[in-house]
Amino acid sequence: TGTLTAAGSDSKFYNLTLAASGQTTTINTRRPKVTNILTFNGGTAAGDQPIDLDSTNANPLSINVSTVMTFPEIALNVIGNPINIPSYDGYPFLNVAHLSSGATVYLVASGGITATSMNIAATYDSVTFDMNGQDMTLNGGLTFANGGDETSILTTNGGALTVNGNLNMNWSGTNT
């Protein structure tokens, strides 16, 4: 059991491992930014701050299935194709984005996912969240957000999508 604390407003980490099995890690720092790989090892990750994950790694997120996440958000700002998203029942709000040129595809691993809610945001080019035939349940809403001529795409490929909240489409620029 411990607390992740960083001084100042920039909380930057390269390869961060949290929540050892049977332990609680409390995130007590302003919106930590992780570069490369974020790992959850089966304990509880708690706190009131989102975690940003910026990576070019094809497997930027590793989650032991017994992990409990009680912090509000994982913001995935990942570049590459495809980006593998682990199967997990208990994601917080997932903010999947694309923040540089070139299309990005997120691919769900076998077993599916459950999350609080999700935002799929294309800022510089298209971003695709491919359920890869796996089931996905969002206990809240699903939002598609585009910054201009970009495209946010959700592909089920035969997987069941359950959204227990609102479906929102936020377009700007020339999208119609």
mmCIF file of C-alpha atoms in Angstrom:
data_model
loop_
_atom_site.group_PDB
_atom_site.id
_atom_site.type_symbol
_atom_site.label_atom_id
_atom_site.label_comp_id
_atom_site.label_asym_id
_atom_site.label_seq_id
_atom_site.Cartn_x
_atom_site.Cartn_y
_atom_site.Cartn_z
ATOM 1 C CA THR A 1 0.000 0.000 0.000
ATOM 2 C CA GLY A 2 1.367 3.379 -0.970
ATOM 3 C CA THR A 3 0.786 6.766 -2.546
ATOM 4 C CA LEU A 4 2.056 8.032 -5.894
ATOM 5 C CA THR A 5 3.053 11.649 -5.294
ATOM 6 C CA ALA A 6 5.071 14.002 -7.494
ATOM 7 C CA ALA A 7 6.131 17.570 -6.767
ATOM 8 C CA GLY A 8 5.029 20.375 -9.059
ATOM 9 C CA SER A 9 2.499 20.388 -11.857
ATOM 10 C CA ASP A 10 4.339 17.990 -14.188
ATOM 11 C CA SER A 11 4.049 14.373 -13.151
ATOM 12 C CA LYS A 12 5.856 12.470 -15.887
ATOM 13 C CA PHE A 13 6.809 8.811 -15.749
ATOM 14 C CA TYR A 14 8.447 6.426 -18.209
ATOM 15 C CA ASN A 15 6.994 2.909 -17.713
ATOM 16 C CA LEU A 16 4.825 3.109 -14.597
ATOM 17 C CA THR A 17 3.708 0.061 -12.584
ATOM 18 C CA LEU A 18 0.890 0.483 -10.046
ATOM 19 C CA ALA A 19 -1.248 -1.587 -7.682
ATOM 20 C CA ALA A 20 0.805 -4.601 -6.641
ATOM 21 C CA SER A 21 -1.291 -7.679 -5.952
ATOM 22 C CA GLY A 22 -3.186 -7.272 -2.669
ATOM 23 C CA GLN A 23 -2.035 -3.660 -2.298
ATOM 24 C CA THR A 24 -3.554 -0.216 -2.932
ATOM 25 C CA THR A 25 -1.786 2.575 -4.796
ATOM 26 C CA THR A 26 -3.370 6.004 -4.338
ATOM 27 C CA ILE A 27 -2.673 8.435 -7.155
ATOM 28 C CA ASN A 28 -2.081 11.743 -5.375
ATOM 29 C CA THR A 29 -0.517 13.857 -8.085
ATOM 30 C CA ARG A 30 -1.911 16.161 -10.748
ATOM 31 C CA ARG A 31 -2.858 14.129 -13.866
ATOM 32 C CA PRO A 32 0.186 11.853 -14.211
ATOM 33 C CA LYS A 33 1.508 11.383 -17.731
ATOM 34 C CA VAL A 34 3.013 7.981 -18.523
ATOM 35 C CA THR A 35 5.170 7.430 -21.577
ATOM 36 C CA ASN A 36 5.539 3.937 -23.093
ATOM 37 C CA ILE A 37 3.870 1.309 -20.811
ATOM 38 C CA LEU A 38 1.381 1.513 -17.939
ATOM 39 C CA THR A 39 1.032 -1.669 -15.842
ATOM 40 C CA PHE A 40 -1.526 -2.635 -13.194
ATOM 41 C CA ASN A 41 -0.428 -5.674 -11.142
ATOM 42 C CA GLY A 42 -3.632 -6.946 -9.509
ATOM 43 C CA GLY A 43 -4.175 -4.597 -6.573
ATOM 44 C CA THR A 44 -6.273 -1.434 -6.330
ATOM 45 C CA ALA A 45 -5.407 1.793 -8.174
ATOM 46 C CA ALA A 46 -7.291 4.632 -6.464
ATOM 47 C CA GLY A 47 -7.423 8.407 -6.568
ATOM 48 C CA ASP A 48 -9.210 11.373 -8.067
ATOM 49 C CA GLN A 49 -6.867 12.108 -10.986
ATOM 50 C CA PRO A 50 -6.965 10.737 -14.558
ATOM 51 C CA ILE A 51 -3.897 9.031 -16.001
ATOM 52 C CA ASP A 52 -2.571 10.004 -19.440
ATOM 53 C CA LEU A 53 -0.766 7.309 -21.422
ATOM 54 C CA ASP A 54 1.275 8.464 -24.416
ATOM 55 C CA SER A 55 2.987 5.701 -26.345
ATOM 56 C CA THR A 56 4.164 4.308 -29.652
ATOM 57 C CA ASN A 57 4.256 0.809 -28.143
ATOM 58 C CA ALA A 58 1.826 -1.746 -29.687
ATOM 59 C CA ASN A 59 1.026 -2.976 -26.141
ATOM 60 C CA PRO A 60 1.020 0.191 -24.023
ATOM 61 C CA LEU A 61 -1.303 -1.110 -21.314
ATOM 62 C CA SER A 62 -0.912 -4.230 -19.163
ATOM 63 C CA ILE A 63 -3.630 -5.190 -16.650
ATOM 64 C CA ASN A 64 -3.773 -8.139 -14.258
ATOM 65 C CA VAL A 65 -7.446 -9.222 -14.260
ATOM 66 C CA SER A 66 -7.740 -8.916 -10.468
ATOM 67 C CA THR A 67 -6.882 -5.187 -10.593
ATOM 68 C CA VAL A 68 -9.506 -2.760 -9.268
ATOM 69 C CA MET A 69 -9.497 0.751 -10.771
ATOM 70 C CA THR A 70 -11.228 3.490 -8.772
ATOM 71 C CA PHE A 71 -9.618 6.543 -10.387
ATOM 72 C CA PRO A 72 -11.684 8.484 -12.971
ATOM 73 C CA GLU A 73 -10.029 8.080 -16.373
ATOM 74 C CA ILE A 74 -7.388 6.539 -18.614
ATOM 75 C CA ALA A 75 -6.573 8.830 -21.542
ATOM 76 C CA LEU A 76 -4.880 6.841 -24.306
ATOM 77 C CA ASN A 77 -2.932 9.054 -26.712
ATOM 78 C CA VAL A 78 -1.205 6.325 -28.643
ATOM 79 C CA ILE A 79 0.330 6.278 -32.114
ATOM 80 C CA GLY A 80 0.616 3.140 -34.226
ATOM 81 C CA ASN A 81 -1.279 0.269 -35.771
ATOM 82 C CA PRO A 82 -2.704 -1.698 -34.243
ATOM 83 C CA ILE A 83 -2.655 -0.690 -30.584
ATOM 84 C CA ASN A 84 -3.739 -3.646 -28.438
ATOM 85 C CA ILE A 85 -6.197 -2.925 -25.622
ATOM 86 C CA PRO A 86 -6.286 -5.653 -22.947
ATOM 87 C CA SER A 87 -9.501 -7.429 -22.076
ATOM 88 C CA TYR A 88 -10.654 -6.113 -18.699
ATOM 89 C CA ASP A 89 -13.895 -5.761 -16.748
ATOM 90 C CA GLY A 90 -13.657 -2.529 -14.747
ATOM 91 C CA TYR A 91 -12.032 0.197 -16.834
ATOM 92 C CA PRO A 92 -12.806 3.742 -15.694
ATOM 93 C CA PHE A 93 -13.763 6.308 -18.358
ATOM 94 C CA LEU A 94 -11.697 5.469 -21.452
ATOM 95 C CA ASN A 95 -10.639 8.448 -23.540
ATOM 96 C CA VAL A 96 -9.108 7.010 -26.711
ATOM 97 C CA ALA A 97 -7.558 9.677 -28.853
ATOM 98 C CA HIS A 98 -5.270 10.332 -31.726
ATOM 99 C CA LEU A 99 -3.052 13.358 -31.279
ATOM 100 C CA SER A 100 -0.699 13.281 -34.270
ATOM 101 C CA SER A 101 -0.759 12.752 -38.018
ATOM 102 C CA GLY A 102 -1.429 9.280 -39.393
ATOM 103 C CA ALA A 103 -4.391 7.027 -38.610
ATOM 104 C CA THR A 104 -4.488 4.979 -35.394
ATOM 105 C CA VAL A 105 -6.360 1.722 -34.750
ATOM 106 C CA TYR A 106 -7.113 0.450 -31.227
ATOM 107 C CA LEU A 107 -7.810 -3.318 -31.184
ATOM 108 C CA VAL A 108 -9.594 -5.038 -28.244
ATOM 109 C CA ALA A 109 -8.053 -8.314 -27.056
ATOM 110 C CA SER A 110 -10.017 -11.536 -26.679
ATOM 111 C CA GLY A 111 -12.444 -11.406 -23.744
ATOM 112 C CA GLY A 112 -13.920 -7.942 -24.315
ATOM 113 C CA ILE A 113 -14.096 -4.949 -22.019
ATOM 114 C CA THR A 114 -16.378 -3.161 -19.571
ATOM 115 C CA ALA A 115 -15.831 0.525 -18.847
ATOM 116 C CA THR A 116 -17.591 3.393 -17.117
ATOM 117 C CA SER A 117 -17.924 5.260 -20.438
ATOM 118 C CA MET A 118 -15.858 6.065 -23.532
ATOM 119 C CA ASN A 119 -14.803 8.966 -25.738
ATOM 120 C CA ILE A 120 -13.319 8.290 -29.183
ATOM 121 C CA ALA A 121 -11.562 11.474 -30.299
ATOM 122 C CA ALA A 122 -9.843 12.193 -33.606
ATOM 123 C CA THR A 123 -7.814 15.387 -33.457
ATOM 124 C CA TYR A 124 -5.286 15.178 -36.322
ATOM 125 C CA ASP A 125 -6.337 12.135 -38.364
ATOM 126 C CA SER A 126 -8.714 9.194 -38.085
ATOM 127 C CA VAL A 127 -8.936 7.026 -34.984
ATOM 128 C CA THR A 128 -10.623 3.619 -35.050
ATOM 129 C CA PHE A 129 -11.653 1.629 -31.995
ATOM 130 C CA ASP A 130 -12.048 -1.943 -33.263
ATOM 131 C CA MET A 131 -13.893 -4.264 -30.875
ATOM 132 C CA ASN A 132 -12.362 -7.153 -32.842
ATOM 133 C CA GLY A 133 -15.536 -9.255 -32.452
ATOM 134 C CA GLN A 134 -15.369 -8.930 -28.646
ATOM 135 C CA ASP A 135 -18.187 -7.672 -26.429
ATOM 136 C CA MET A 136 -17.999 -4.197 -24.940
ATOM 137 C CA THR A 137 -20.229 -2.780 -22.195
ATOM 138 C CA LEU A 138 -20.211 0.908 -21.316
ATOM 139 C CA ASN A 139 -22.057 1.579 -18.072
ATOM 140 C CA GLY A 140 -22.372 5.232 -19.079
ATOM 141 C CA GLY A 141 -22.270 6.966 -22.434
ATOM 142 C CA LEU A 142 -20.298 6.825 -25.672
ATOM 143 C CA THR A 143 -19.027 10.021 -27.312
ATOM 144 C CA PHE A 144 -17.477 10.523 -30.735
ATOM 145 C CA ALA A 145 -15.503 13.768 -30.976
ATOM 146 C CA ASN A 146 -13.763 15.167 -34.044
ATOM 147 C CA GLY A 147 -11.667 18.297 -34.310
ATOM 148 C CA GLY A 148 -12.192 19.058 -38.003
ATOM 149 C CA ASP A 149 -12.059 16.780 -41.043
ATOM 150 C CA GLU A 150 -10.926 13.828 -38.937
ATOM 151 C CA THR A 151 -12.972 10.674 -38.387
ATOM 152 C CA SER A 152 -13.772 8.779 -35.165
ATOM 153 C CA ILE A 153 -14.768 5.182 -35.913
ATOM 154 C CA LEU A 154 -16.159 2.349 -33.781
ATOM 155 C CA THR A 155 -16.126 -1.065 -35.450
ATOM 156 C CA THR A 156 -17.793 -3.981 -33.677
ATOM 157 C CA ASN A 157 -16.770 -6.742 -36.131
ATOM 158 C CA GLY A 158 -19.517 -8.947 -34.697
ATOM 159 C CA GLY A 159 -19.034 -8.085 -31.026
ATOM 160 C CA ALA A 160 -22.001 -6.964 -28.920
ATOM 161 C CA LEU A 161 -21.997 -3.294 -27.909
ATOM 162 C CA THR A 162 -24.046 -2.275 -24.860
ATOM 163 C CA VAL A 163 -24.241 1.427 -23.989
ATOM 164 C CA ASN A 164 -26.180 2.173 -20.796
ATOM 165 C CA GLY A 165 -26.119 5.931 -21.309
ATOM 166 C CA ASN A 166 -26.211 8.583 -24.005
ATOM 167 C CA LEU A 167 -24.667 8.411 -27.458
ATOM 168 C CA ASN A 168 -23.062 11.794 -28.221
ATOM 169 C CA MET A 169 -21.551 13.094 -31.443
ATOM 170 C CA ASN A 170 -19.493 16.254 -31.085
ATOM 171 C CA TRP A 171 -18.291 17.520 -34.458
ATOM 172 C CA SER A 172 -16.398 20.670 -35.316
ATOM 173 C CA GLY A 173 -14.803 21.906 -38.514
ATOM 174 C CA THR A 174 -16.374 20.692 -41.762
ATOM 175 C CA ASN A 175 -17.876 17.419 -40.488
ATOM 176 C CA THR A 176 -21.602 16.980 -41.024
#
